[in-house]
């Protein structure tokens, strides 16, 4: 239990500390045994499974979400990254994580120079008030991340 | 159940970056919900993959997870240099596919 509280505090704090904290957190994860992990996974662990040991730097990525989502079942969001989208310098992928959902990985989107613009819009389910994180993978192998807090009035994960 | 809808501008200038909007009617069953009568989990059934190609070349692709809302909407961009055809494909985790095609005139 203490582990859990510890993690939650860190969760909040890494908002300030940024990417370095994310890397540190990835090692704190195993708590509550395998059964708990199967049910819901921390977003840090999910992110690690997706992007490996890369440490995304803050910046370049913007996450647009309503400040308050009345209905968590369908929350529109737009993610975009600064990039020339030329053949030598473009955004390869953008991964979106909902930090407070039982399954944080929401969507991974893959771009090419033919996309013209590293920006996409979709709609997500949000179970409760939380941060939404987007990590962009550039063609040169660098990672950047952006974050946005959204208040959810009615959660949208269950029935 | 699912029927895709796509909006692509009919014409564009060469090199223009256009916006494409897509929507497919689908429940996006998360696999977390329980049948209220039997108490059993309703099996997961979602659109898990989306792909957009222009003249046979991929311009955008997405892996969708249960965190995406029902009737998944996706809007993105494409840079068009010449006239051609967009092809969109949605794939369910059961392997079932839906597709749509749209032409654009560039000039």
PDB file of C-alpha atoms in Angstrom:
ATOM      1  CA  UNK A   1       0.000   0.000   0.000  1.00  0.00           C
ATOM      2  CA  UNK A   2       2.772   2.392   0.900  1.00  0.00           C
ATOM      3  CA  UNK A   3       4.317   1.639  -2.457  1.00  0.00           C
ATOM      4  CA  UNK A   4       1.145   2.691  -4.170  1.00  0.00           C
ATOM      5  CA  UNK A   5       0.923   5.994  -2.345  1.00  0.00           C
ATOM      6  CA  UNK A   6       4.567   6.610  -3.060  1.00  0.00           C
ATOM      7  CA  UNK A   7       3.951   6.082  -6.742  1.00  0.00           C
ATOM      8  CA  UNK A   8       0.989   8.389  -6.831  1.00  0.00           C
ATOM      9  CA  UNK A   9       2.979  11.172  -5.242  1.00  0.00           C
ATOM     10  CA  UNK A  10       5.711  10.663  -7.776  1.00  0.00           C
ATOM     11  CA  UNK A  11       3.117  10.676 -10.495  1.00  0.00           C
ATOM     12  CA  UNK A  12       2.140  14.151  -9.603  1.00  0.00           C
ATOM     13  CA  UNK A  13       5.625  15.352  -9.045  1.00  0.00           C
ATOM     14  CA  UNK A  14       6.981  14.218 -12.370  1.00  0.00           C
ATOM     15  CA  UNK A  15       4.705  16.779 -13.955  1.00  0.00           C
ATOM     16  CA  UNK A  16       7.269  19.268 -12.720  1.00  0.00           C
ATOM     17  CA  UNK A  17      10.402  17.203 -12.989  1.00  0.00           C
ATOM     18  CA  UNK A  18       9.695  16.153 -16.531  1.00  0.00           C
ATOM     19  CA  UNK A  19      11.427  13.468 -18.477  1.00  0.00           C
ATOM     20  CA  UNK A  20      14.159  12.549 -16.019  1.00  0.00           C
ATOM     21  CA  UNK A  21      11.554  11.579 -13.468  1.00  0.00           C
ATOM     22  CA  UNK A  22       9.844   9.351 -15.979  1.00  0.00           C
ATOM     23  CA  UNK A  23      12.988   7.330 -16.417  1.00  0.00           C
ATOM     24  CA  UNK A  24      13.431   6.993 -12.663  1.00  0.00           C
ATOM     25  CA  UNK A  25       9.829   5.914 -12.241  1.00  0.00           C
ATOM     26  CA  UNK A  26      10.067   3.116 -14.716  1.00  0.00           C
ATOM     27  CA  UNK A  27      12.108   1.231 -12.140  1.00  0.00           C
ATOM     28  CA  UNK A  28       9.645   1.762  -9.288  1.00  0.00           C
ATOM     29  CA  UNK A  29       6.777   0.032 -11.000  1.00  0.00           C
ATOM     30  CA  UNK A  30       6.348  -3.579  -9.785  1.00  0.00           C
ATOM     31  CA  UNK A  31       3.759  -3.340  -7.055  1.00  0.00           C
ATOM     32  CA  UNK A  32       0.819  -5.421  -6.000  1.00  0.00           C
ATOM     33  CA  UNK A  33       2.055  -8.573  -7.712  1.00  0.00           C
ATOM     34  CA  UNK A  34       1.310  -9.921 -11.142  1.00  0.00           C
ATOM     35  CA  UNK A  35      -2.429 -10.050 -10.758  1.00  0.00           C
ATOM     36  CA  UNK A  36      -2.707  -6.326 -10.192  1.00  0.00           C
ATOM     37  CA  UNK A  37      -0.437  -5.667 -13.149  1.00  0.00           C
ATOM     38  CA  UNK A  38      -2.589  -7.731 -15.452  1.00  0.00           C
ATOM     39  CA  UNK A  39      -5.579  -5.651 -14.525  1.00  0.00           C
ATOM     40  CA  UNK A  40      -4.142  -2.212 -14.745  1.00  0.00           C
ATOM     41  CA  UNK A  41      -0.676  -1.087 -15.680  1.00  0.00           C
ATOM     42  CA  UNK A  42       1.034   2.178 -14.855  1.00  0.00           C
ATOM     43  CA  UNK A  43       1.444   4.490 -17.802  1.00  0.00           C
ATOM     44  CA  UNK A  44       5.183   4.707 -17.223  1.00  0.00           C
ATOM     45  CA  UNK A  45       5.500   0.970 -17.675  1.00  0.00           C
ATOM     46  CA  UNK A  46       3.261   1.076 -20.722  1.00  0.00           C
ATOM     47  CA  UNK A  47       5.341   3.845 -22.207  1.00  0.00           C
ATOM     48  CA  UNK A  48       8.505   1.852 -21.614  1.00  0.00           C
ATOM     49  CA  UNK A  49       6.990  -1.098 -23.428  1.00  0.00           C
ATOM     50  CA  UNK A  50       6.262   1.149 -26.396  1.00  0.00           C
ATOM     51  CA  UNK A  51       9.338   3.350 -26.716  1.00  0.00           C
ATOM     52  CA  UNK A  52      11.919   1.313 -24.806  1.00  0.00           C
ATOM     53  CA  UNK A  53      14.461   3.042 -22.605  1.00  0.00           C
ATOM     54  CA  UNK A  54      14.314   6.336 -24.502  1.00  0.00           C
ATOM     55  CA  UNK A  55      13.940   9.415 -22.335  1.00  0.00           C
ATOM     56  CA  UNK A  56      11.685  11.904 -24.069  1.00  0.00           C
ATOM     57  CA  UNK A  57      12.597  15.559 -23.632  1.00  0.00           C
ATOM     58  CA  UNK A  58       9.844  18.032 -22.836  1.00  0.00           C
ATOM     59  CA  UNK A  59       8.738  20.272 -25.673  1.00  0.00           C
ATOM     60  CA  UNK A  60       7.900  20.259 -29.390  1.00  0.00           C
ATOM     61  CA  UNK A  61       4.728  18.255 -28.743  1.00  0.00           C
ATOM     62  CA  UNK A  62       1.369  19.820 -28.032  1.00  0.00           C
ATOM     63  CA  UNK A  63      -1.686  18.042 -26.716  1.00  0.00           C
ATOM     64  CA  UNK A  64      -5.007  19.782 -27.133  1.00  0.00           C
ATOM     65  CA  UNK A  65      -7.906  18.650 -24.987  1.00  0.00           C
ATOM     66  CA  UNK A  66     -10.908  20.352 -23.447  1.00  0.00           C
ATOM     67  CA  UNK A  67     -10.070  21.655 -19.971  1.00  0.00           C
ATOM     68  CA  UNK A  68     -13.168  19.972 -18.614  1.00  0.00           C
ATOM     69  CA  UNK A  69     -14.663  16.910 -20.257  1.00  0.00           C
ATOM     70  CA  UNK A  70     -18.275  16.459 -19.233  1.00  0.00           C
ATOM     71  CA  UNK A  71     -18.501  13.000 -20.695  1.00  0.00           C
ATOM     72  CA  UNK A  72     -15.443  10.768 -20.426  1.00  0.00           C
ATOM     73  CA  UNK A  73     -16.791   8.388 -23.040  1.00  0.00           C
ATOM     74  CA  UNK A  74     -15.769  10.582 -25.879  1.00  0.00           C
ATOM     75  CA  UNK A  75     -13.203  13.293 -25.342  1.00  0.00           C
ATOM     76  CA  UNK A  76     -11.830  14.923 -28.499  1.00  0.00           C
ATOM     77  CA  UNK A  77      -8.076  15.432 -28.605  1.00  0.00           C
ATOM     78  CA  UNK A  78      -5.500  16.705 -31.054  1.00  0.00           C
ATOM     79  CA  UNK A  79      -1.802  15.972 -30.866  1.00  0.00           C
ATOM     80  CA  UNK A  80       0.776  17.755 -32.960  1.00  0.00           C
ATOM     81  CA  UNK A  81       4.540  18.088 -33.109  1.00  0.00           C
ATOM     82  CA  UNK A  82       6.857  20.731 -34.548  1.00  0.00           C
ATOM     83  CA  UNK A  83       8.560  19.302 -37.579  1.00  0.00           C
ATOM     84  CA  UNK A  84       9.437  20.261 -41.121  1.00  0.00           C
ATOM     85  CA  UNK A  85       8.087  16.859 -42.260  1.00  0.00           C
ATOM     86  CA  UNK A  86      10.728  16.712 -44.975  1.00  0.00           C
ATOM     87  CA  UNK A  87      12.195  13.428 -46.156  1.00  0.00           C
ATOM     88  CA  UNK A  88      15.214  13.838 -43.858  1.00  0.00           C
ATOM     89  CA  UNK A  89      13.465  15.259 -40.820  1.00  0.00           C
ATOM     90  CA  UNK A  90       9.995  14.139 -39.905  1.00  0.00           C
ATOM     91  CA  UNK A  91       7.932  12.745 -37.076  1.00  0.00           C
ATOM     92  CA  UNK A  92       7.811   8.979 -37.340  1.00  0.00           C
ATOM     93  CA  UNK A  93       5.265   8.257 -34.672  1.00  0.00           C
ATOM     94  CA  UNK A  94       3.177   9.759 -31.918  1.00  0.00           C
ATOM     95  CA  UNK A  95       2.035   7.661 -28.975  1.00  0.00           C
ATOM     96  CA  UNK A  96      -0.781   8.827 -26.724  1.00  0.00           C
ATOM     97  CA  UNK A  97      -1.124   7.667 -23.107  1.00  0.00           C
ATOM     98  CA  UNK A  98      -3.948   8.365 -20.700  1.00  0.00           C
ATOM     99  CA  UNK A  99      -2.111   8.285 -17.369  1.00  0.00           C
ATOM    100  CA  UNK A 100      -5.156   7.474 -15.227  1.00  0.00           C
ATOM    101  CA  UNK A 101      -6.857   4.802 -17.328  1.00  0.00           C
ATOM    102  CA  UNK A 102      -6.533   1.091 -16.496  1.00  0.00           C
ATOM    103  CA  UNK A 103      -4.953   0.619 -19.938  1.00  0.00           C
ATOM    104  CA  UNK A 104      -3.010   3.790 -20.574  1.00  0.00           C
ATOM    105  CA  UNK A 105      -1.916   3.198 -24.160  1.00  0.00           C
ATOM    106  CA  UNK A 106      -4.632   4.907 -26.182  1.00  0.00           C
ATOM    107  CA  UNK A 107      -3.286   5.135 -29.704  1.00  0.00           C
ATOM    108  CA  UNK A 108      -0.069   5.089 -31.711  1.00  0.00           C
ATOM    109  CA  UNK A 109      -0.026   7.025 -34.939  1.00  0.00           C
ATOM    110  CA  UNK A 110       2.595   6.696 -37.634  1.00  0.00           C
ATOM    111  CA  UNK A 111       3.469   9.472 -40.042  1.00  0.00           C
ATOM    112  CA  UNK A 112       5.541   9.778 -43.193  1.00  0.00           C
ATOM    113  CA  UNK A 113       6.843  12.847 -45.039  1.00  0.00           C
ATOM    114  CA  UNK A 114       3.714  12.367 -47.178  1.00  0.00           C
ATOM    115  CA  UNK A 115       1.607  13.269 -44.128  1.00  0.00           C
ATOM    116  CA  UNK A 116       2.673  16.884 -44.628  1.00  0.00           C
ATOM    117  CA  UNK A 117       1.908  17.773 -41.032  1.00  0.00           C
ATOM    118  CA  UNK A 118       2.515  15.894 -37.782  1.00  0.00           C
ATOM    119  CA  UNK A 119      -0.921  16.469 -36.386  1.00  0.00           C
ATOM    120  CA  UNK A 120      -3.920  14.221 -35.847  1.00  0.00           C
ATOM    121  CA  UNK A 121      -7.250  14.317 -34.070  1.00  0.00           C
ATOM    122  CA  UNK A 122      -9.321  11.552 -32.519  1.00  0.00           C
ATOM    123  CA  UNK A 123     -11.579  10.893 -29.544  1.00  0.00           C
ATOM    124  CA  UNK A 124     -10.635   9.017 -26.385  1.00  0.00           C
ATOM    125  CA  UNK A 125     -12.220   7.470 -23.334  1.00  0.00           C
ATOM    126  CA  UNK A 126     -11.143   8.871 -19.989  1.00  0.00           C
ATOM    127  CA  UNK A 127     -12.051   7.133 -16.727  1.00  0.00           C
ATOM    128  CA  UNK A 128     -11.302  10.048 -14.423  1.00  0.00           C
ATOM    129  CA  UNK A 129      -9.510  13.373 -14.174  1.00  0.00           C
ATOM    130  CA  UNK A 130      -5.946  12.808 -15.360  1.00  0.00           C
ATOM    131  CA  UNK A 131      -3.035  13.840 -17.525  1.00  0.00           C
ATOM    132  CA  UNK A 132      -2.832  12.874 -21.160  1.00  0.00           C
ATOM    133  CA  UNK A 133       0.719  12.396 -22.416  1.00  0.00           C
ATOM    134  CA  UNK A 134       1.900  12.314 -26.002  1.00  0.00           C
ATOM    135  CA  UNK A 135       5.358  11.108 -26.992  1.00  0.00           C
ATOM    136  CA  UNK A 136       6.676  11.902 -30.465  1.00  0.00           C
ATOM    137  CA  UNK A 137       9.357   9.818 -32.115  1.00  0.00           C
ATOM    138  CA  UNK A 138      11.419  11.779 -34.622  1.00  0.00           C
ATOM    139  CA  UNK A 139      13.106  10.352 -37.692  1.00  0.00           C
ATOM    140  CA  UNK A 140      16.520  11.046 -36.086  1.00  0.00           C
ATOM    141  CA  UNK A 141      15.621   8.786 -33.158  1.00  0.00           C
ATOM    142  CA  UNK A 142      14.937  11.555 -30.638  1.00  0.00           C
ATOM    143  CA  UNK A 143      11.862  11.552 -28.433  1.00  0.00           C
ATOM    144  CA  UNK A 144       9.817  14.502 -27.241  1.00  0.00           C
ATOM    145  CA  UNK A 145       6.791  14.661 -25.028  1.00  0.00           C
ATOM    146  CA  UNK A 146       3.879  16.922 -24.228  1.00  0.00           C
ATOM    147  CA  UNK A 147       1.263  16.745 -21.516  1.00  0.00           C
ATOM    148  CA  UNK A 148      -2.141  18.132 -20.713  1.00  0.00           C
ATOM    149  CA  UNK A 149      -4.438  17.784 -17.720  1.00  0.00           C
ATOM    150  CA  UNK A 150      -8.112  17.161 -18.314  1.00  0.00           C
ATOM    151  CA  UNK A 151     -10.897  17.238 -15.743  1.00  0.00           C
ATOM    152  CA  UNK A 152     -13.470  14.520 -16.266  1.00  0.00           C
ATOM    153  CA  UNK A 153     -16.958  14.894 -14.790  1.00  0.00           C
ATOM    154  CA  UNK A 154     -18.376  11.483 -15.762  1.00  0.00           C
ATOM    155  CA  UNK A 155     -15.912   8.676 -16.417  1.00  0.00           C
ATOM    156  CA  UNK A 156     -16.138   6.686 -19.602  1.00  0.00           C
ATOM    157  CA  UNK A 157     -14.301   3.412 -19.212  1.00  0.00           C
ATOM    158  CA  UNK A 158     -16.880   1.055 -17.756  1.00  0.00           C
ATOM    159  CA  UNK A 159     -20.444   0.229 -18.733  1.00  0.00           C
TER     160      UNK A 159
ATOM    161  CA  UNK B   1     -22.342  -2.719 -38.255  1.00  0.00           C
ATOM    162  CA  UNK B   2     -19.408  -0.713 -39.258  1.00  0.00           C
ATOM    163  CA  UNK B   3     -19.629   1.601 -42.210  1.00  0.00           C
ATOM    164  CA  UNK B   4     -16.796   3.998 -42.950  1.00  0.00           C
ATOM    165  CA  UNK B   5     -17.240   7.655 -43.844  1.00  0.00           C
ATOM    166  CA  UNK B   6     -14.426   9.712 -45.281  1.00  0.00           C
ATOM    167  CA  UNK B   7     -14.035  13.365 -46.195  1.00  0.00           C
ATOM    168  CA  UNK B   8     -11.307  14.316 -48.648  1.00  0.00           C
ATOM    169  CA  UNK B   9     -11.299  17.592 -50.596  1.00  0.00           C
ATOM    170  CA  UNK B  10     -12.161  17.038 -54.277  1.00  0.00           C
ATOM    171  CA  UNK B  11      -9.440  19.330 -55.545  1.00  0.00           C
ATOM    172  CA  UNK B  12      -6.153  20.756 -54.267  1.00  0.00           C
ATOM    173  CA  UNK B  13      -3.132  22.706 -55.455  1.00  0.00           C
ATOM    174  CA  UNK B  14       0.121  20.840 -56.069  1.00  0.00           C
ATOM    175  CA  UNK B  15       2.059  20.510 -52.822  1.00  0.00           C
ATOM    176  CA  UNK B  16      -0.914  21.479 -50.702  1.00  0.00           C
ATOM    177  CA  UNK B  17      -1.388  19.877 -47.295  1.00  0.00           C
ATOM    178  CA  UNK B  18      -4.971  18.707 -47.084  1.00  0.00           C
ATOM    179  CA  UNK B  19      -7.006  17.560 -44.103  1.00  0.00           C
ATOM    180  CA  UNK B  20      -8.720  14.195 -44.170  1.00  0.00           C
ATOM    181  CA  UNK B  21     -11.483  13.178 -41.783  1.00  0.00           C
ATOM    182  CA  UNK B  22     -12.577   9.600 -41.254  1.00  0.00           C
ATOM    183  CA  UNK B  23     -15.230   7.946 -39.145  1.00  0.00           C
ATOM    184  CA  UNK B  24     -16.373   4.362 -38.833  1.00  0.00           C
ATOM    185  CA  UNK B  25     -19.408   3.130 -36.900  1.00  0.00           C
ATOM    186  CA  UNK B  26     -18.064   0.596 -34.437  1.00  0.00           C
ATOM    187  CA  UNK B  27     -18.780  -0.206 -30.799  1.00  0.00           C
ATOM    188  CA  UNK B  28     -15.115  -0.506 -29.820  1.00  0.00           C
ATOM    189  CA  UNK B  29     -15.942  -3.074 -27.127  1.00  0.00           C
ATOM    190  CA  UNK B  30     -13.121  -2.691 -24.592  1.00  0.00           C
ATOM    191  CA  UNK B  31     -13.175  -6.173 -23.099  1.00  0.00           C
ATOM    192  CA  UNK B  32     -13.491  -4.602 -19.641  1.00  0.00           C
ATOM    193  CA  UNK B  33     -17.274  -4.427 -19.555  1.00  0.00           C
ATOM    194  CA  UNK B  34     -19.444  -7.080 -17.967  1.00  0.00           C
ATOM    195  CA  UNK B  35     -22.783  -8.342 -19.166  1.00  0.00           C
ATOM    196  CA  UNK B  36     -25.093  -7.055 -16.443  1.00  0.00           C
ATOM    197  CA  UNK B  37     -27.285 -10.192 -16.455  1.00  0.00           C
ATOM    198  CA  UNK B  38     -24.685 -12.955 -16.572  1.00  0.00           C
ATOM    199  CA  UNK B  39     -21.768 -11.117 -14.958  1.00  0.00           C
ATOM    200  CA  UNK B  40     -19.476 -12.393 -17.692  1.00  0.00           C
ATOM    201  CA  UNK B  41     -16.952 -10.191 -19.442  1.00  0.00           C
ATOM    202  CA  UNK B  42     -17.983  -9.058 -22.897  1.00  0.00           C
ATOM    203  CA  UNK B  43     -15.091 -10.033 -25.175  1.00  0.00           C
ATOM    204  CA  UNK B  44     -12.935  -7.300 -26.626  1.00  0.00           C
ATOM    205  CA  UNK B  45     -13.758  -6.283 -30.193  1.00  0.00           C
ATOM    206  CA  UNK B  46     -12.227  -3.113 -31.529  1.00  0.00           C
ATOM    207  CA  UNK B  47     -10.890  -1.567 -34.694  1.00  0.00           C
ATOM    208  CA  UNK B  48      -7.209  -2.012 -33.989  1.00  0.00           C
ATOM    209  CA  UNK B  49      -5.595  -0.761 -37.139  1.00  0.00           C
ATOM    210  CA  UNK B  50      -6.192   2.057 -39.592  1.00  0.00           C
ATOM    211  CA  UNK B  51      -4.195   2.826 -42.677  1.00  0.00           C
ATOM    212  CA  UNK B  52      -4.349   5.576 -45.280  1.00  0.00           C
ATOM    213  CA  UNK B  53      -2.531   5.234 -48.581  1.00  0.00           C
ATOM    214  CA  UNK B  54      -2.175   7.709 -51.414  1.00  0.00           C
ATOM    215  CA  UNK B  55      -1.428   6.182 -54.821  1.00  0.00           C
ATOM    216  CA  UNK B  56      -0.357   3.024 -53.048  1.00  0.00           C
ATOM    217  CA  UNK B  57       2.032   4.762 -50.632  1.00  0.00           C
ATOM    218  CA  UNK B  58       1.320   4.961 -46.918  1.00  0.00           C
ATOM    219  CA  UNK B  59       0.697   8.473 -45.604  1.00  0.00           C
ATOM    220  CA  UNK B  60      -0.758   7.711 -42.184  1.00  0.00           C
ATOM    221  CA  UNK B  61      -1.307   4.681 -39.998  1.00  0.00           C
ATOM    222  CA  UNK B  62      -2.670   4.197 -36.502  1.00  0.00           C
ATOM    223  CA  UNK B  63      -2.810   1.410 -33.945  1.00  0.00           C
ATOM    224  CA  UNK B  64      -5.956   1.867 -31.919  1.00  0.00           C
ATOM    225  CA  UNK B  65      -6.437   0.602 -28.373  1.00  0.00           C
ATOM    226  CA  UNK B  66      -9.545   0.227 -26.202  1.00  0.00           C
ATOM    227  CA  UNK B  67      -9.003   3.790 -24.921  1.00  0.00           C
ATOM    228  CA  UNK B  68     -10.347   5.139 -28.205  1.00  0.00           C
ATOM    229  CA  UNK B  69     -14.045   6.037 -28.128  1.00  0.00           C
ATOM    230  CA  UNK B  70     -16.795   4.128 -29.907  1.00  0.00           C
ATOM    231  CA  UNK B  71     -17.239   5.082 -33.561  1.00  0.00           C
ATOM    232  CA  UNK B  72     -13.564   5.951 -33.921  1.00  0.00           C
ATOM    233  CA  UNK B  73     -12.904   9.277 -35.595  1.00  0.00           C
ATOM    234  CA  UNK B  74      -9.513  10.076 -37.052  1.00  0.00           C
ATOM    235  CA  UNK B  75      -8.470  13.290 -38.716  1.00  0.00           C
ATOM    236  CA  UNK B  76      -5.005  13.784 -40.178  1.00  0.00           C
ATOM    237  CA  UNK B  77      -3.174  15.425 -43.075  1.00  0.00           C
ATOM    238  CA  UNK B  78      -1.625  14.494 -46.364  1.00  0.00           C
ATOM    239  CA  UNK B  79       0.581  16.344 -48.798  1.00  0.00           C
ATOM    240  CA  UNK B  80      -0.574  15.944 -52.370  1.00  0.00           C
ATOM    241  CA  UNK B  81       1.708  16.626 -55.331  1.00  0.00           C
ATOM    242  CA  UNK B  82      -0.383  15.075 -58.071  1.00  0.00           C
ATOM    243  CA  UNK B  83      -3.867  13.721 -58.687  1.00  0.00           C
ATOM    244  CA  UNK B  84      -4.586  10.297 -57.346  1.00  0.00           C
ATOM    245  CA  UNK B  85      -6.568   8.047 -55.135  1.00  0.00           C
ATOM    246  CA  UNK B  86      -6.650   7.613 -51.393  1.00  0.00           C
ATOM    247  CA  UNK B  87      -7.358   4.208 -49.982  1.00  0.00           C
ATOM    248  CA  UNK B  88      -8.396   3.759 -46.375  1.00  0.00           C
ATOM    249  CA  UNK B  89      -8.485   0.452 -44.520  1.00  0.00           C
ATOM    250  CA  UNK B  90      -9.852  -0.337 -41.064  1.00  0.00           C
ATOM    251  CA  UNK B  91      -9.029  -3.696 -39.474  1.00  0.00           C
ATOM    252  CA  UNK B  92     -10.879  -5.215 -36.554  1.00  0.00           C
ATOM    253  CA  UNK B  93      -9.036  -7.443 -34.070  1.00  0.00           C
ATOM    254  CA  UNK B  94     -11.034 -10.350 -35.511  1.00  0.00           C
ATOM    255  CA  UNK B  95      -9.320  -9.749 -38.842  1.00  0.00           C
ATOM    256  CA  UNK B  96     -12.417  -8.271 -40.489  1.00  0.00           C
ATOM    257  CA  UNK B  97     -11.624  -5.337 -42.781  1.00  0.00           C
ATOM    258  CA  UNK B  98     -13.443  -2.349 -44.191  1.00  0.00           C
ATOM    259  CA  UNK B  99     -12.161  -0.024 -46.843  1.00  0.00           C
ATOM    260  CA  UNK B 100     -13.021   3.182 -48.660  1.00  0.00           C
ATOM    261  CA  UNK B 101     -11.541   5.016 -51.630  1.00  0.00           C
ATOM    262  CA  UNK B 102     -11.545   8.700 -52.556  1.00  0.00           C
ATOM    263  CA  UNK B 103     -10.037  10.496 -55.535  1.00  0.00           C
ATOM    264  CA  UNK B 104      -8.521  13.941 -55.581  1.00  0.00           C
ATOM    265  CA  UNK B 105      -7.697  16.178 -58.538  1.00  0.00           C
ATOM    266  CA  UNK B 106      -4.546  18.247 -58.178  1.00  0.00           C
ATOM    267  CA  UNK B 107      -3.907  21.103 -60.543  1.00  0.00           C
TER     268      UNK B 107
END
